[in-house]
mmCIF file of C-alpha atoms in Angstrom:
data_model
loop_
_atom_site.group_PDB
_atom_site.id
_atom_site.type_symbol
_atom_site.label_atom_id
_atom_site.label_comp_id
_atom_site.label_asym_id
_atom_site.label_seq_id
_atom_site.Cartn_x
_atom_site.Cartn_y
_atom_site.Cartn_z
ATOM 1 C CA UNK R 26 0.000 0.000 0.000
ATOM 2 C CA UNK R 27 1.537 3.514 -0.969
ATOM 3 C CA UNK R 28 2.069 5.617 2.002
ATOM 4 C CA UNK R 29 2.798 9.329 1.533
ATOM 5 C CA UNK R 30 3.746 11.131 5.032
ATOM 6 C CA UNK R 31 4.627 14.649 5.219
ATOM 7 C CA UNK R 32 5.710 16.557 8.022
ATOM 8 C CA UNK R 33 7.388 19.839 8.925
ATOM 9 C CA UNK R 34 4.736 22.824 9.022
ATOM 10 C CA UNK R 35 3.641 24.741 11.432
ATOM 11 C CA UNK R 36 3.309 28.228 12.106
ATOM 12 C CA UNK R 37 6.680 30.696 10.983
ATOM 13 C CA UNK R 38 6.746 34.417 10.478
ATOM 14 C CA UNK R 39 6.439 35.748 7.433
ATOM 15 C CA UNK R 40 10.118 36.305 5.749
ATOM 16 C CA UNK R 41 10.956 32.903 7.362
ATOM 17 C CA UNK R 42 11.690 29.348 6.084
ATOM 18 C CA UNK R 43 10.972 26.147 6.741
ATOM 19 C CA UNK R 44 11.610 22.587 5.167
ATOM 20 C CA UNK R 45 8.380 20.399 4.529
ATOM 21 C CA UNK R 46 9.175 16.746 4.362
ATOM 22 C CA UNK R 47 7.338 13.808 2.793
ATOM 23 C CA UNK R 48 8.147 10.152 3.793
ATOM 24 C CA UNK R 49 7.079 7.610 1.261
ATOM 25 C CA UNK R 50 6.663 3.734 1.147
ATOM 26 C CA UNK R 51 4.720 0.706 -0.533
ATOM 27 C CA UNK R 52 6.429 1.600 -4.236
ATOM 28 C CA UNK R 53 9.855 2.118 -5.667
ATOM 29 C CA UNK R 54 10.059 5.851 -4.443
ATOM 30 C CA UNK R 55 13.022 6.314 -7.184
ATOM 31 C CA UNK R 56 11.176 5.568 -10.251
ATOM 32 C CA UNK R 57 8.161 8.029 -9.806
ATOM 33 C CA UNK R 58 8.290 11.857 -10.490
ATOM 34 C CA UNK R 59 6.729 13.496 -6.683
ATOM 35 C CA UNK R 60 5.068 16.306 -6.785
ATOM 36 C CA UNK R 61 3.807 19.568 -4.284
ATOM 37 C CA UNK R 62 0.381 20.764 -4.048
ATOM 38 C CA UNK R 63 -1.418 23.065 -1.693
ATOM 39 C CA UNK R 64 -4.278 24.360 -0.788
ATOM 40 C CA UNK R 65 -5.173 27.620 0.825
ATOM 41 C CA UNK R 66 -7.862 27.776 3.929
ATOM 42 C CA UNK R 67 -11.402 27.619 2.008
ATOM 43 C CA UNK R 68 -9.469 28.060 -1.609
ATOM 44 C CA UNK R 69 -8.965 25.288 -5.050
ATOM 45 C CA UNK R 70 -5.855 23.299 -5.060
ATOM 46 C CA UNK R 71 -2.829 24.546 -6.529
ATOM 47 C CA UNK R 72 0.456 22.856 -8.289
ATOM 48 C CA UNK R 73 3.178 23.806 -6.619
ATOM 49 C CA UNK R 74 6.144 21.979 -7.641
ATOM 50 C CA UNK R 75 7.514 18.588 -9.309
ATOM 51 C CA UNK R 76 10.326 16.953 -9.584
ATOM 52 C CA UNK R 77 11.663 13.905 -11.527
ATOM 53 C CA UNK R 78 12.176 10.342 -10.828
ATOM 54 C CA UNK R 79 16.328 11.068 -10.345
ATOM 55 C CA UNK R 80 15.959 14.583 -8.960
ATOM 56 C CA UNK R 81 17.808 15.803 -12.087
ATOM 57 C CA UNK R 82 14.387 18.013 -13.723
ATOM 58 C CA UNK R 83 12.476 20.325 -10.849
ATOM 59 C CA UNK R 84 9.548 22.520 -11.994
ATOM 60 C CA UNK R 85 7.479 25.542 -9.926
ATOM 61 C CA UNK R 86 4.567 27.501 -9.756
ATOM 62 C CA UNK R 87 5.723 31.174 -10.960
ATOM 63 C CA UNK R 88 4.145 32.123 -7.657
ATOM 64 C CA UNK R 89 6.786 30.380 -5.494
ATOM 65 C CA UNK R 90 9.726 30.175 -7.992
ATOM 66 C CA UNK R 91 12.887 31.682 -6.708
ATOM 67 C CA UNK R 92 11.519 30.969 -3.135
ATOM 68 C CA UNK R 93 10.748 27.173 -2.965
ATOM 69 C CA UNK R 94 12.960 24.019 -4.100
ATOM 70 C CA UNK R 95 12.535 20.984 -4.329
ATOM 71 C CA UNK R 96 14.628 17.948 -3.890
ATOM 72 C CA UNK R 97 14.309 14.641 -3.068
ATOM 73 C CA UNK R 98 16.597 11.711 -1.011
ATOM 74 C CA UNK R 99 15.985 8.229 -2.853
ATOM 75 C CA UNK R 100 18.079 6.683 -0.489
ATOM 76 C CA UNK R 101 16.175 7.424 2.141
ATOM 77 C CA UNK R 102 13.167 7.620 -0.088
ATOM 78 C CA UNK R 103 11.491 11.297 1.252
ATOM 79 C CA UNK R 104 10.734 14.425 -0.929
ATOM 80 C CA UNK R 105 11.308 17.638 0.160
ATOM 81 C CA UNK R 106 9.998 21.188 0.195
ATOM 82 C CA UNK R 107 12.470 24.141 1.009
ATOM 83 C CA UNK R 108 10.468 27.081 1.190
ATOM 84 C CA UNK R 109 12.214 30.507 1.851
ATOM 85 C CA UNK R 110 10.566 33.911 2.383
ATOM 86 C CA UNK R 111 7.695 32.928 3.298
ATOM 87 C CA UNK R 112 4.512 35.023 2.717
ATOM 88 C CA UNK R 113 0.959 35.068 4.053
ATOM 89 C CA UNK R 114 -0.442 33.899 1.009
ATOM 90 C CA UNK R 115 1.662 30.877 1.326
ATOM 91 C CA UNK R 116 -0.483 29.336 4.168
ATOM 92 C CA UNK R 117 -1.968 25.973 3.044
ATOM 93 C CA UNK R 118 -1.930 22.121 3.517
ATOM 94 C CA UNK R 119 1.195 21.082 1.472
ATOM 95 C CA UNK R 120 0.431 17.952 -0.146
ATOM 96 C CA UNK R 121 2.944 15.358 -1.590
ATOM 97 C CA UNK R 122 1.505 13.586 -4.386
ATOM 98 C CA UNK R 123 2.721 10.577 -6.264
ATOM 99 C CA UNK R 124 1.906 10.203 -9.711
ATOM 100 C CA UNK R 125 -1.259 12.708 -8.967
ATOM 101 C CA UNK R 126 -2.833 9.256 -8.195
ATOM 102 C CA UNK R 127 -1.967 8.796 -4.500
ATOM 103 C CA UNK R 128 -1.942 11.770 -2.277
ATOM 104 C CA UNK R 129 -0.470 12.107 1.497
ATOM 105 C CA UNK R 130 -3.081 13.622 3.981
ATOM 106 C CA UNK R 131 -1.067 17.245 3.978
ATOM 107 C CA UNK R 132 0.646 19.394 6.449
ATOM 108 C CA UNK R 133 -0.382 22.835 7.518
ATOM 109 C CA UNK R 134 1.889 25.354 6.813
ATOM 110 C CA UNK R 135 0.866 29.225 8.263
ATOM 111 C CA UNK R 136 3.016 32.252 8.054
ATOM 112 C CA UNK R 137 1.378 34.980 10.018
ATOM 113 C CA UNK R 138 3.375 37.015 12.829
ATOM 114 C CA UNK K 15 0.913 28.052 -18.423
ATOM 115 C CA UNK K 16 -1.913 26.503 -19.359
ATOM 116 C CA UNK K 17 -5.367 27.827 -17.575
ATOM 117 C CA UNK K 18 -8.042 25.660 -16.668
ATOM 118 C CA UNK K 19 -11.840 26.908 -16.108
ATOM 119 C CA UNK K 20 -14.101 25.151 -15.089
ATOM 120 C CA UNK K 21 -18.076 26.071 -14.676
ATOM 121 C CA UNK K 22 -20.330 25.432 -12.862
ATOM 122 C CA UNK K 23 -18.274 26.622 -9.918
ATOM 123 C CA UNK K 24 -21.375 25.336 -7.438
ATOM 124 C CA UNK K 25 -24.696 23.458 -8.476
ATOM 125 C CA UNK K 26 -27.203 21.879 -6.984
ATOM 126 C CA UNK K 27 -29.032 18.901 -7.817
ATOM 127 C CA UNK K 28 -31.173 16.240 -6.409
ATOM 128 C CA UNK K 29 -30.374 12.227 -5.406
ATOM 129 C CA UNK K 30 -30.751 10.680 -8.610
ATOM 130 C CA UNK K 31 -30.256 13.479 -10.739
ATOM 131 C CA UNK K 32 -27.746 13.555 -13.756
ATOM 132 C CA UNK K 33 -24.855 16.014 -12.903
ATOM 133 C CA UNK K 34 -22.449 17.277 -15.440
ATOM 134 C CA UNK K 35 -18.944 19.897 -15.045
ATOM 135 C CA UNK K 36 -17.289 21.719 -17.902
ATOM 136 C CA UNK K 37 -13.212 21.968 -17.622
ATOM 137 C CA UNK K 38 -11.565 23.675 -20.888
ATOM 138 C CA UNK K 39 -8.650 23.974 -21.134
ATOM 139 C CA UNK K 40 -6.883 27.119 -22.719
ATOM 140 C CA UNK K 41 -4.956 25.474 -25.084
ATOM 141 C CA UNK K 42 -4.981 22.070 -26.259
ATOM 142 C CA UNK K 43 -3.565 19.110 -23.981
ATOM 143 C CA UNK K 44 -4.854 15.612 -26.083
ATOM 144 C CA UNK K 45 -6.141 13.728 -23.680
ATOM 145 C CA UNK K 46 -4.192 14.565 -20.472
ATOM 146 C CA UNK K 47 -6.513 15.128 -17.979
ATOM 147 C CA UNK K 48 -7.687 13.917 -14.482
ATOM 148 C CA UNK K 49 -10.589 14.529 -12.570
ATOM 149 C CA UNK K 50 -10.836 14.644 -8.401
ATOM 150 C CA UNK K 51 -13.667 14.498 -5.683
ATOM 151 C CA UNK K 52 -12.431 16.772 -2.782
ATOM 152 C CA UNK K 53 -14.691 15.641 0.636
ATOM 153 C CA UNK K 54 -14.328 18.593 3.434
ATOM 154 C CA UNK K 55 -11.064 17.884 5.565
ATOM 155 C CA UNK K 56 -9.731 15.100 2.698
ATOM 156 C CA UNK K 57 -7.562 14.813 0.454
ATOM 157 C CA UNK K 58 -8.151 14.695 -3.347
ATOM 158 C CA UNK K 59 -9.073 11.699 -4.778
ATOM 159 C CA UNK K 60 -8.596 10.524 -8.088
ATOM 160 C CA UNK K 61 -11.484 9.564 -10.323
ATOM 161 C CA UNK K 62 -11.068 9.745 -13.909
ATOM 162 C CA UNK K 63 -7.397 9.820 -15.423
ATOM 163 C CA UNK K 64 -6.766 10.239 -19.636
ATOM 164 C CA UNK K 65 -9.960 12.023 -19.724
ATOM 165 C CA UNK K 66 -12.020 9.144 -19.998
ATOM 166 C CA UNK K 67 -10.648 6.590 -18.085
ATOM 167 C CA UNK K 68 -12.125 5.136 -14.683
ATOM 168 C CA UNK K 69 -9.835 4.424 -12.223
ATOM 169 C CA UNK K 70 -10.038 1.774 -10.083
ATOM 170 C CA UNK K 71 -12.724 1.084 -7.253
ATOM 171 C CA UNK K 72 -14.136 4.190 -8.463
ATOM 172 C CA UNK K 73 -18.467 3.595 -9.213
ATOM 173 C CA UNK K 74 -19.499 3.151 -13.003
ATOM 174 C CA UNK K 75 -21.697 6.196 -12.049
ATOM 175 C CA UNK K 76 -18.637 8.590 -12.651
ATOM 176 C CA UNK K 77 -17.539 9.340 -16.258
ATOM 177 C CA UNK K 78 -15.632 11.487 -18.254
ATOM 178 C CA UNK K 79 -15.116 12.725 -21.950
ATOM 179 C CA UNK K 80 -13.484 14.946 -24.269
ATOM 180 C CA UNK K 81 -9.998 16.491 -25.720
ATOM 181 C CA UNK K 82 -8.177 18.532 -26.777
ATOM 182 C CA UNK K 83 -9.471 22.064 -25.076
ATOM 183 C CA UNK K 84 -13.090 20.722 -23.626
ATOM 184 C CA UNK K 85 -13.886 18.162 -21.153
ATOM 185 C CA UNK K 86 -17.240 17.251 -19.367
ATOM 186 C CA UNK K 87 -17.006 15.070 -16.148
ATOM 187 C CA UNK K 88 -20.669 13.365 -15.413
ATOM 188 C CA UNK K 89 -22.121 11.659 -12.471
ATOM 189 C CA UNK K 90 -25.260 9.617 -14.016
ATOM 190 C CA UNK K 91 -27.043 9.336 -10.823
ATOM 191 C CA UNK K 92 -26.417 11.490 -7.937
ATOM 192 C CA UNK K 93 -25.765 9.955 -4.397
ATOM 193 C CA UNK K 94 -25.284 11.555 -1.469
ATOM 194 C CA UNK K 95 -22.033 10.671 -0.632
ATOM 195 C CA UNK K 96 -21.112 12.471 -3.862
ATOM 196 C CA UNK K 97 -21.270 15.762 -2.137
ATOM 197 C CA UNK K 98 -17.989 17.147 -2.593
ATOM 198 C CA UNK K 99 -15.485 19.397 -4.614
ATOM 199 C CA UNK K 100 -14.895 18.040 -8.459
ATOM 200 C CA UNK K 101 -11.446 19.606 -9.718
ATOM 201 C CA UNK K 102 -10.394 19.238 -13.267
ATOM 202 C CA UNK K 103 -6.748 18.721 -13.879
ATOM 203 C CA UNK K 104 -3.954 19.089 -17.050
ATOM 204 C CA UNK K 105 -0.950 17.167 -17.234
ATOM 205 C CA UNK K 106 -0.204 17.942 -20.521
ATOM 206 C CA UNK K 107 2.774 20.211 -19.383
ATOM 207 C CA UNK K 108 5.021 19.760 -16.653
ATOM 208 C CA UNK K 109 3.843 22.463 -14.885
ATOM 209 C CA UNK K 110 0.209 20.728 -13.689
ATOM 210 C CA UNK K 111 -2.448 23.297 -13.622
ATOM 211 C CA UNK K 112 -6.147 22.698 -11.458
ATOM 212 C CA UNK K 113 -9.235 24.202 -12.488
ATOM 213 C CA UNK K 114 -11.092 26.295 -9.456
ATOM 214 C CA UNK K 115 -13.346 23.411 -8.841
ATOM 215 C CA UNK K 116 -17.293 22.763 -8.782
ATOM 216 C CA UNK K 117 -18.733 22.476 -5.523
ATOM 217 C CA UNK K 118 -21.512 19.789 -5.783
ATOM 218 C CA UNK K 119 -24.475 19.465 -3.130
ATOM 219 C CA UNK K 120 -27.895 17.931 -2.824
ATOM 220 C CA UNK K 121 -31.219 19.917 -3.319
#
């Protein structure tokens, strides 16, 4: 059974950082492309980010590029979110999604001082 | 980027009824399209994949159609446990764009 865990938000002030983490098992983590999406309080879902099966292609929303990266650990088999200057429109449940089949249950990230 | 609409953005509709969402797309992506049911508090689920296709454990009820620009997802026969979200989704691009959604509920 695929298992997608994230972890790592919380509340941060805005103009802070924080590193959202995503913990996945019941597949071969290193041959699927992982992906970010979020969704703000009472909003639609939106694509965040994406990166390929070896890490080498990443892709972002113009809204967080320059601000967010990606990158993933096969070895340990997790995903990661770096996000940097953090704004209030950034608060949302940060899902990691495999394949945009199987989806983890999300992590609440809230920048707000 | 591509942009997704989507309309209705709420209906609705009574148990039984026949329920149909628009998603175009705003340029054409073939075939590359999903559909999800949002419940309250949940995460996405994923319903209809290449447009047309049913994916599994999902009820015949659900369907979709269409490519190119225009797609129409439709529920044959309402139930109420089909009260949710419906987002429309491109993966024609890397950069995977969401429609705004169609909130469904019962009359």
């Amino acid at each position: 059974e695929v298992q997608l865990v994230e972890s790592g938000g919380g509340l941060v002030q805005p103009g802070g950082s924080l590193r959202l983490s995503c913990s996945a098992s019941g597949f071969t983590f290193s041959s699927y492309a992982m992906h970010w999406v979020r969704q703000a309080p009472g909003k639609g879902l939106e694509y965040v980010s994406a990166i390929s099966s070896n890490g080498g292609s990443t892709y972002y929303a113009d809204s967080v590029k320059g601000r967010f990266t990606i990158s993933r650990d096969n070895s340990k088999n997790t995903l990661y979110l770096q996000m940097s200057s953090l704004r209030a429109e950034d608060t949302a449940v940060y899902y990691c999604v495999k394949g945009l089949g199987d989806w983890g249950q999300g992590t609440l990230v809230t920048v707000s001082s | 980027d591509i942009q997704m609409t989507q309309s209705p953005s709420s209906l609705s509709a009574s148990v039984g009824d026949r329920v149909t969402i628009t998603c175009q797309a705003s340029q054409d992506i073939s075939n590359y399209l999903n559909w999800y049911q949002q419940k309250p508090g949940k995460a996405p689920k994923l319903l209809i994949y290449d447009a047309s296709n049913l994916e599994t454990g999902v009820p015949s009820r659900f369907s979709g159609s269409g490519s190119g620009t225009d797609f129409t997802f439709t529920i044959s026969s309402l139930q109420p446990e089909d009260i949710a979200t419906y987002y429309c989704q491109q993966y024609d691009n890397p950069l995977f764009t969401f429609g705004p959604g169609t909130k469904v509920d019962i009359k």
